[in-house]
GROMACS .gro file of C-alpha atoms in nm:
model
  355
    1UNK     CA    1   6.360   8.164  15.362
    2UNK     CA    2   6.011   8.256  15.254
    3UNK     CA    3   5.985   8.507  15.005
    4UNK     CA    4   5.659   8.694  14.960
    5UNK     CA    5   5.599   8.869  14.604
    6UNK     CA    6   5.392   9.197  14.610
    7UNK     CA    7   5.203   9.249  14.303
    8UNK     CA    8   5.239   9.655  14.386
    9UNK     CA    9   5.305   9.804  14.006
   10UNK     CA   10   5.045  10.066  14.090
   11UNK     CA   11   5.270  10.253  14.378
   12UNK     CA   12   5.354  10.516  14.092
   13UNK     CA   13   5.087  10.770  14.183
   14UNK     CA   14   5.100  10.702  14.585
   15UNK     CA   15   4.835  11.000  14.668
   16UNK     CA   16   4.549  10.836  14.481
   17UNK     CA   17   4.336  10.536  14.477
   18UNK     CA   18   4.551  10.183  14.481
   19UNK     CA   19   4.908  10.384  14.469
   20UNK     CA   20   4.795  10.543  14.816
   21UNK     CA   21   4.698  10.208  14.941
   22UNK     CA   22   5.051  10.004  14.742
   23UNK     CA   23   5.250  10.274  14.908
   24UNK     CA   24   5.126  10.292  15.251
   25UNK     CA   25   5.130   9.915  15.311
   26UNK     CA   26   5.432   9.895  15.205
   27UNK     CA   27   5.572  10.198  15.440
   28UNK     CA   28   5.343   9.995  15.688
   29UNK     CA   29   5.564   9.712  15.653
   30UNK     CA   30   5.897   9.880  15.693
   31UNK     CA   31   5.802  10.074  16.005
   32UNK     CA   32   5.756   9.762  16.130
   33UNK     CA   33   6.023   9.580  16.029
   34UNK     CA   34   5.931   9.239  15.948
   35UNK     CA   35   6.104   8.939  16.082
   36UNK     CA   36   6.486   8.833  15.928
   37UNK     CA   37   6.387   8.534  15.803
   38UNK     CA   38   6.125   8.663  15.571
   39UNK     CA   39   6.210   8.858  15.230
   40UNK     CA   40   5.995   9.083  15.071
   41UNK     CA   41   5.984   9.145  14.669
   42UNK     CA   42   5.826   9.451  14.526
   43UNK     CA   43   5.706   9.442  14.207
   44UNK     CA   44   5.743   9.830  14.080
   45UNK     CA   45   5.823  10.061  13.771
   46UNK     CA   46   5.978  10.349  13.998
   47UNK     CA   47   6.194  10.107  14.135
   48UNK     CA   48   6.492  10.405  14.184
   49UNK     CA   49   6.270  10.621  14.380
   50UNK     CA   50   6.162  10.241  14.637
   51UNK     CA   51   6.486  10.209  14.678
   52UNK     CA   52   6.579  10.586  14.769
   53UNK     CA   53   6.320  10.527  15.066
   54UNK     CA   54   6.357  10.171  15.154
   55UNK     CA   55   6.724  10.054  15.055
   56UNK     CA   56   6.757   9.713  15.104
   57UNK     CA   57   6.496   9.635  15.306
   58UNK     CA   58   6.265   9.473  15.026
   59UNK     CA   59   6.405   9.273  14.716
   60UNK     CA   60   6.268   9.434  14.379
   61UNK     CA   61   6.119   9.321  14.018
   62UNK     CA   62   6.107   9.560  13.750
   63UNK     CA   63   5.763   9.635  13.633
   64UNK     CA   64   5.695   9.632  13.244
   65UNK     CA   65   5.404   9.631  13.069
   66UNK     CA   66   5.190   9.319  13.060
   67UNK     CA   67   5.261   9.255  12.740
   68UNK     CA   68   5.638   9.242  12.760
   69UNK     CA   69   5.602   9.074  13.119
   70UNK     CA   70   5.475   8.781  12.951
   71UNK     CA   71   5.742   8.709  12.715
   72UNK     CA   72   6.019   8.755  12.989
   73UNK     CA   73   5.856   8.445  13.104
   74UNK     CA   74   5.903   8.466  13.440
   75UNK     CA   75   5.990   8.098  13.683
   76UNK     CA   76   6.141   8.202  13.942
   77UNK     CA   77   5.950   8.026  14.229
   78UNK     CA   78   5.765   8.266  14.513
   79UNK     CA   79   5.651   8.137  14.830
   80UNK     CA   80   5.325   8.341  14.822
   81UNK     CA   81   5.203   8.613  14.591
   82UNK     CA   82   4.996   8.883  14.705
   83UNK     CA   83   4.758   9.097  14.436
   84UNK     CA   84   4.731   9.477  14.581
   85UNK     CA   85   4.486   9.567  14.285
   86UNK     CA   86   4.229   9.366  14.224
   87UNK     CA   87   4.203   9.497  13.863
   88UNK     CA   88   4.575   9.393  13.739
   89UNK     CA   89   4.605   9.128  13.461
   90UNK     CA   90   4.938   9.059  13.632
   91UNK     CA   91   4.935   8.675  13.770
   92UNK     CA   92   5.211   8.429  13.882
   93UNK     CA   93   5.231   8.150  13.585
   94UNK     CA   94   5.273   7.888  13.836
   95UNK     CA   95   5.035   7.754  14.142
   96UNK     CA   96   5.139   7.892  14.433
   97UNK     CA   97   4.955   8.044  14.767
   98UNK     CA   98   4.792   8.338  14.675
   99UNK     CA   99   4.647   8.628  14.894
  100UNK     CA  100   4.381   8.892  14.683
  101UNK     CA  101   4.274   9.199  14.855
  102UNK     CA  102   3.936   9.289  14.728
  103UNK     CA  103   3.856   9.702  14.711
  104UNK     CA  104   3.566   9.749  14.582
  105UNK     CA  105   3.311   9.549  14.365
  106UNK     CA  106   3.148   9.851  14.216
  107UNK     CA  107   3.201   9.785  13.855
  108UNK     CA  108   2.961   9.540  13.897
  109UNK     CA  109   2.675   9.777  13.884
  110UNK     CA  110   2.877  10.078  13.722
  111UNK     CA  111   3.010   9.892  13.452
  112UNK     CA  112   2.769   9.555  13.391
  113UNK     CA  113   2.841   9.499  13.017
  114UNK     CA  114   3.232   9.458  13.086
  115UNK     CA  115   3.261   9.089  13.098
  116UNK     CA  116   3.657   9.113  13.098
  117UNK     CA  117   3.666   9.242  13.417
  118UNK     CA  118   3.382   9.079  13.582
  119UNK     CA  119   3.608   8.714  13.471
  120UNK     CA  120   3.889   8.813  13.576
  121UNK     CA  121   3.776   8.917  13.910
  122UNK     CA  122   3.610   8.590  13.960
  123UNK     CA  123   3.922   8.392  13.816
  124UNK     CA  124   4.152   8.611  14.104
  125UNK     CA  125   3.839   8.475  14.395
  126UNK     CA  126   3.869   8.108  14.210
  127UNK     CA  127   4.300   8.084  14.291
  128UNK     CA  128   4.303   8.290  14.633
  129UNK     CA  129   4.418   8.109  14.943
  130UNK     CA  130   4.311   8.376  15.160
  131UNK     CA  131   4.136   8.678  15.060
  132UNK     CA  132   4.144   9.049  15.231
  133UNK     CA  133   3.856   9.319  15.243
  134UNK     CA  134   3.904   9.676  15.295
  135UNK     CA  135   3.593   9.708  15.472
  136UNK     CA  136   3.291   9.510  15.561
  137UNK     CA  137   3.066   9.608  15.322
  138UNK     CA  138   3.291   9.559  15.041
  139UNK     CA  139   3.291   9.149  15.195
  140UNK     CA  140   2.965   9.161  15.233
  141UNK     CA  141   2.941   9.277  14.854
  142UNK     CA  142   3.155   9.019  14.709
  143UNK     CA  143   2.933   8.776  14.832
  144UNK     CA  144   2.661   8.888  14.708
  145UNK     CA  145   2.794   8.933  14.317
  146UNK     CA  146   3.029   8.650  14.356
  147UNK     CA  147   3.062   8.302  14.473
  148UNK     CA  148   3.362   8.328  14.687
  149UNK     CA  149   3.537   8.030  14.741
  150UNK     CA  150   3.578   7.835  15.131
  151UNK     CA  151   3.906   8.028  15.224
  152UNK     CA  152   4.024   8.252  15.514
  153UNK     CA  153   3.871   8.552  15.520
  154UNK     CA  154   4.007   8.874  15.664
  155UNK     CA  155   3.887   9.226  15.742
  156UNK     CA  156   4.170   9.488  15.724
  157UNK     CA  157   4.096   9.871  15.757
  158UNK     CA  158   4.318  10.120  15.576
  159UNK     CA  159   4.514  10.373  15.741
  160UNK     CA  160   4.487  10.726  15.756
  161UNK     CA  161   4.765  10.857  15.503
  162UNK     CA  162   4.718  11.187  15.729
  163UNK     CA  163   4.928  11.103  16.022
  164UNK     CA  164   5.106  11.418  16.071
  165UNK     CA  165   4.990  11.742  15.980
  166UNK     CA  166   5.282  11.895  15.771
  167UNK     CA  167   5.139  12.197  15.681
  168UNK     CA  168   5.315  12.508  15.721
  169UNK     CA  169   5.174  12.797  15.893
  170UNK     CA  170   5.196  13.066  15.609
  171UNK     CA  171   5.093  12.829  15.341
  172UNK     CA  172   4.829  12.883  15.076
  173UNK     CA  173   4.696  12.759  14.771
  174UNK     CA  174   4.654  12.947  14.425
  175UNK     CA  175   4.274  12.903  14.482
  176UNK     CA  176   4.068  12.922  14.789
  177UNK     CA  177   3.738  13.132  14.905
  178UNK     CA  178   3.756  13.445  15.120
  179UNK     CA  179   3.389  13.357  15.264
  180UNK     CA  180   3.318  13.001  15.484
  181UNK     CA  181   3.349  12.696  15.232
  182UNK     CA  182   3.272  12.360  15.196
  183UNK     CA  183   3.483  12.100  15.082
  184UNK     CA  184   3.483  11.768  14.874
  185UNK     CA  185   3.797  11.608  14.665
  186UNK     CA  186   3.769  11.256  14.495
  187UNK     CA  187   3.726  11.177  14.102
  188UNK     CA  188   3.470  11.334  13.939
  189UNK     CA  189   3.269  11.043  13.868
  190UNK     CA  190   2.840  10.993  13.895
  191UNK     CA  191   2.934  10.831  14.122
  192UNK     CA  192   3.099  11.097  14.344
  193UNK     CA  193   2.749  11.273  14.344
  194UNK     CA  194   2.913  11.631  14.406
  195UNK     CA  195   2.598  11.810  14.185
  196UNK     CA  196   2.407  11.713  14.540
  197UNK     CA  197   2.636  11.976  14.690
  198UNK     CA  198   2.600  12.199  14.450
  199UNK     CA  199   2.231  12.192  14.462
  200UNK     CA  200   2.232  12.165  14.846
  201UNK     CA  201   2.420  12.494  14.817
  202UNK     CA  202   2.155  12.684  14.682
  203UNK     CA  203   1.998  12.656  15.040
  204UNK     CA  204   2.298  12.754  15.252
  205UNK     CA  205   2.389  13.106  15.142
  206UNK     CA  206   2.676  13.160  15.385
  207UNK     CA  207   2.890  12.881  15.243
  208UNK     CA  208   3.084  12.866  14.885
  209UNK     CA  209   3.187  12.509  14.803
  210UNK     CA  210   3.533  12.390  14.726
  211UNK     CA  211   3.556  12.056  14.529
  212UNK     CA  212   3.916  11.913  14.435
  213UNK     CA  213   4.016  11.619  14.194
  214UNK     CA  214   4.033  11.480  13.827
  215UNK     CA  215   3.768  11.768  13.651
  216UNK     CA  216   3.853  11.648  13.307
  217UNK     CA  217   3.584  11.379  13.320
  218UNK     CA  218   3.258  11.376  13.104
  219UNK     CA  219   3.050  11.413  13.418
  220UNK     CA  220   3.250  11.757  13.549
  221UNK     CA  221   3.202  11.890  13.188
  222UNK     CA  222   2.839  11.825  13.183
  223UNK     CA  223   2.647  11.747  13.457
  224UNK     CA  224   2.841  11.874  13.715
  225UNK     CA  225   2.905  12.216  13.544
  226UNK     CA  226   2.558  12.238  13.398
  227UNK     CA  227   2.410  12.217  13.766
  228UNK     CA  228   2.631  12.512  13.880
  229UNK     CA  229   2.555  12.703  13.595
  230UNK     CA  230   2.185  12.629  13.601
  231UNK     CA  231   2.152  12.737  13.916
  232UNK     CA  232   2.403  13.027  13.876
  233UNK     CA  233   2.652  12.952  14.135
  234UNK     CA  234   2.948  12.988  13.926
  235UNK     CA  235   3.093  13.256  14.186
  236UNK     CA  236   3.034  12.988  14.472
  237UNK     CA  237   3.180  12.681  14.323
  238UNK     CA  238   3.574  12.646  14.272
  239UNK     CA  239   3.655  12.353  14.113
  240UNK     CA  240   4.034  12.311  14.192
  241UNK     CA  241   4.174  12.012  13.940
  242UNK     CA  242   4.437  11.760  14.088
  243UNK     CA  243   4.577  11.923  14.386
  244UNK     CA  244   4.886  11.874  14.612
  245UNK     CA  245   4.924  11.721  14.942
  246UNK     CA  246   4.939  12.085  15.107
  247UNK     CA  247   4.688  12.229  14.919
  248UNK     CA  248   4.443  11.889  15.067
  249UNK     CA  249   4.578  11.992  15.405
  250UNK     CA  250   4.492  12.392  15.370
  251UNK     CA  251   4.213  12.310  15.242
  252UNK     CA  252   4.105  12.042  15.568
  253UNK     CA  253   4.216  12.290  15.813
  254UNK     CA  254   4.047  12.577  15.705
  255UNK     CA  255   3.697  12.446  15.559
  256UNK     CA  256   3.367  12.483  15.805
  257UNK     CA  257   3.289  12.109  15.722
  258UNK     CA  258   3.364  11.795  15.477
  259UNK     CA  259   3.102  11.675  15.258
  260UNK     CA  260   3.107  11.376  15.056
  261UNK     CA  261   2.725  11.241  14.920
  262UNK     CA  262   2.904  10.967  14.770
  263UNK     CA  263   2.726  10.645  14.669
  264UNK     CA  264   2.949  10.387  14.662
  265UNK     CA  265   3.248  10.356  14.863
  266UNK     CA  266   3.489  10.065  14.948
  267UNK     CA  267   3.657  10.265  15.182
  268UNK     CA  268   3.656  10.627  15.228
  269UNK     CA  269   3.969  10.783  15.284
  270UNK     CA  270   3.846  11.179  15.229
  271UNK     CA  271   3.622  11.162  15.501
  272UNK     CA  272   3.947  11.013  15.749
  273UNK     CA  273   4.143  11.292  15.664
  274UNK     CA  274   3.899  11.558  15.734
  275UNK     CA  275   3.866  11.391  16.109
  276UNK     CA  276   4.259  11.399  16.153
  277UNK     CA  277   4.165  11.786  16.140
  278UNK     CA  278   3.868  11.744  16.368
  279UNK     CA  279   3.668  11.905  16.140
  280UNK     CA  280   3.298  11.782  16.090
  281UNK     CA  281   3.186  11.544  15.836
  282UNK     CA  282   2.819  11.489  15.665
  283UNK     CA  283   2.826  11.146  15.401
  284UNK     CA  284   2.574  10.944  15.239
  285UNK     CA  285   2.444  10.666  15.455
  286UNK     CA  286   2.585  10.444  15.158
  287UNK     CA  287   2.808  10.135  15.158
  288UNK     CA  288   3.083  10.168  15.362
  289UNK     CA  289   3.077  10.506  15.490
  290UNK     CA  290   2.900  10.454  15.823
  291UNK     CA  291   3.180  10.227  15.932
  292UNK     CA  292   3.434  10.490  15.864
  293UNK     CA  293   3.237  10.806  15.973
  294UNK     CA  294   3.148  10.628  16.311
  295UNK     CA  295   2.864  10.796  16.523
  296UNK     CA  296   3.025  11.124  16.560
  297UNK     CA  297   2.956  11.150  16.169
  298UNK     CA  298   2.628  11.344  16.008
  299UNK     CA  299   2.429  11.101  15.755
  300UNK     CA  300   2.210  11.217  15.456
  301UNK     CA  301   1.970  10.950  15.395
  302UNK     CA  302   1.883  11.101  15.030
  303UNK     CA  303   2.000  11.365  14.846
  304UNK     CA  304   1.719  11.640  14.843
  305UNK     CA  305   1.859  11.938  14.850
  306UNK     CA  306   1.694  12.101  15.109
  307UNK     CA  307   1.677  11.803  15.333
  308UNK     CA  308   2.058  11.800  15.286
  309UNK     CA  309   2.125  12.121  15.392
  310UNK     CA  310   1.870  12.056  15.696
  311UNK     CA  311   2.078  11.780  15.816
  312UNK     CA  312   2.413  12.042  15.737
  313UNK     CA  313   2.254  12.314  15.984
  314UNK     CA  314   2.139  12.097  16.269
  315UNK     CA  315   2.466  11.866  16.235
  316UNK     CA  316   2.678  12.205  16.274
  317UNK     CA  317   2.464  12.302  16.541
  318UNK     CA  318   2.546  12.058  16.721
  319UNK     CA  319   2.889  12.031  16.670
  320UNK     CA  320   2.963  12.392  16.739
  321UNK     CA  321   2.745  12.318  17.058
  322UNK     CA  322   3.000  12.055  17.154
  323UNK     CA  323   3.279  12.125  16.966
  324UNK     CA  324   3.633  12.033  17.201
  325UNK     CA  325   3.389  11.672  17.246
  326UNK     CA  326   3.352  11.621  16.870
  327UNK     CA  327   3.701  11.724  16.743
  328UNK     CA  328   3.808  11.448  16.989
  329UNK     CA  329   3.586  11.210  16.926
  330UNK     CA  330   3.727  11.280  16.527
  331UNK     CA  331   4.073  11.296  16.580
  332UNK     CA  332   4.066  10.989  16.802
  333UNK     CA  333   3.865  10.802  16.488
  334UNK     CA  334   4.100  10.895  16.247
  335UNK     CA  335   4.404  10.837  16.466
  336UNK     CA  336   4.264  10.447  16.497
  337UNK     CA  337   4.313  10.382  16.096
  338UNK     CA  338   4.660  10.323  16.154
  339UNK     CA  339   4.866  10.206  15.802
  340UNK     CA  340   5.116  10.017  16.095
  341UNK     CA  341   4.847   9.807  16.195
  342UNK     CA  342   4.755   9.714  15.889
  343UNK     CA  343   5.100   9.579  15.787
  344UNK     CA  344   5.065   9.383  16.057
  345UNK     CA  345   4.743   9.287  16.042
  346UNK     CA  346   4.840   9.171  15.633
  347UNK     CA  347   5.214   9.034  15.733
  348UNK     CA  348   4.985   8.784  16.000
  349UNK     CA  349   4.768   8.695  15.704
  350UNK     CA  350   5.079   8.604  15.496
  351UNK     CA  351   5.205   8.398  15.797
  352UNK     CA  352   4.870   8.204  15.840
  353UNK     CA  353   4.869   8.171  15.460
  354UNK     CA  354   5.250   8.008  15.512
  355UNK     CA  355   5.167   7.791  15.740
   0.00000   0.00000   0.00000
């Protein structure tokens, strides 16, 4: 009987970047319960809490650190190994078929001086038997930083982690705005770009702006909180911190509109979310964004601020014009990223791999 190892140690935060996506493939592929005569192994710290969920379904390997991992000295043969994260330094120590799911290859202008990584990213390319994109552009990326080796090559969408909306009628967060409000959530990175909202802002006095995720970072502490202070918005800006899964749904249902000026993406789960809500979304024309947003999406093509907020007032225009259309057209979108189909879609990659 085949057995398939999951490289998946970074399920333990499953709300966040590659323990959202470790998680919901591999709730993808017990909802739809693979065949009998394959087996499964997860490879997990919070191995208690898998198999509260799961049981039996999957076989499990007890994450350590990569140190100690080595000198277990793991043999024991795998029919196929698939690596979630493309960053791990965890790697089978024998040659067997190996599928890599590639993310994002944004270090490669973010961080160009880190060598490590850039190696071991092409090393993962150099062993893969098949290799899986989250998205089109972050293919079409790869190839141009890497030389990707003559393999199968697959395109396989995330889901929308936001299938049912759980949030209870009475429920509030500890912060939120009494006036209309924008909102944003991600890591507070350059990247990220939120000071464009806050500068966009400054044109669109009706609106505060609501921005949730990891504010301990150099950029909120500096650039991002010198722009609101330089342009004294303080009372207009509420930075939130890490928030819960309820507070991201209050905070969906009851904003005016989702921004994200982001200028990188692999993905772009935010923006997917805010559709399950039907609520409208204006992103960056950037990397992959246009592929999730769709044409029912608004685009900034740069990030002057009052061109942004030119593109916010005619995009809400017309979507208050048309609104029962475009809260269709949204929720249909994000109902489409479906984290079943994926499993499927990576459970036919593992069979073609197999074979």
């Amino acid at each position: 009987m085949p057995n398939i190892f999951l490289e998946s140690h970074n399920i333990k935060n499953p709300y966040f970047g590659f323990g959202q996506f470790n998680y919901h493939i591999i709730k993808g592929l017990y909802n739809i319960n693979i065949p009998s005569d394959l087996d499964i192994t997860l490879h997990a710290k919070n191995i208690k809490d898998l198999k509260s969920e799961f049981g039996t379904y999957f076989n499990y390997k007890k994450y350590h650190s990569f140190r100690r991992y080595k000198q277990l000295g793991v043999r024991k043969k795998y029919d196929l190994w698939h690596s979630l994260n493309q960053n791990t330094k965890i790697e089978p120590y024998y040659n067997i078929p190996y599928v890599l799911t590639v993310h994002d290859v944004n270090f490669v202008e973010e961080n160009p001086d880190d060598q490590e990584r850039f190696l071991r990213f092409k090393n993962k390319l150099k062993r893969s038997s098949a290799i899986t994109y989250i998205s089109n552009f972050a293919k079409v990326s790869t190839h141009q930083h890497f030389e990707v080796p003559n393999v199968p090559e697959y395109i396989i969408y995330n889901g929308n982690p936001i299938r049912e909306i759980t949030l209870p009628p009475d429920y509030k967060p500890a912060l939120t705005s009494k006036r209309p409000f924008l909102f944003s959530i991600g890591e507070f990175t350059e990247r990220k770009n939120f000071h464009a909202l806050v500068q966009m802002l400054e044109y669109l006095p009706d609106f505060n702006l609501i921005i949730a995720g990891n504010n301990k970072t150099d950029y909120a502490q500096n650039k991002l909180a010198n722009t609101i202070k330089k342009l004294n918005l303080t009372n207009r800006v509420i930075i939130t911190g890490k928030i819960s899964d309820l507070d991201k749904q209050y905070y969906l249902k009851h904003c005016s509109a989702f921004v994200f000026p982001s200028l990188r993406e692999g993905f772009g789960i935010p923006p997917m979310e805010a559709m399950r809500f039907g609520k409208p979304v204006f992103l960056s024309n950037n990397t992959s964004l246009p592929e999730i947003g769709g044409k029912f999406a608004f685009y900034w093509k740069n990030f002057d601020p009052q061109y942004m907020s030119e593109v916010f007032e005619q995009g809400m225009h017309k979507y208050l014009a048309q609104k029962d259309e475009y809260i269709k057209a949204y929720t249909d979108r994000a109902n489409s990223f479906d984290w079943d189909i994926s499993a499927k879609q990576y459970l036919q990659v593992y069979k073609d791999v197999l074979q």
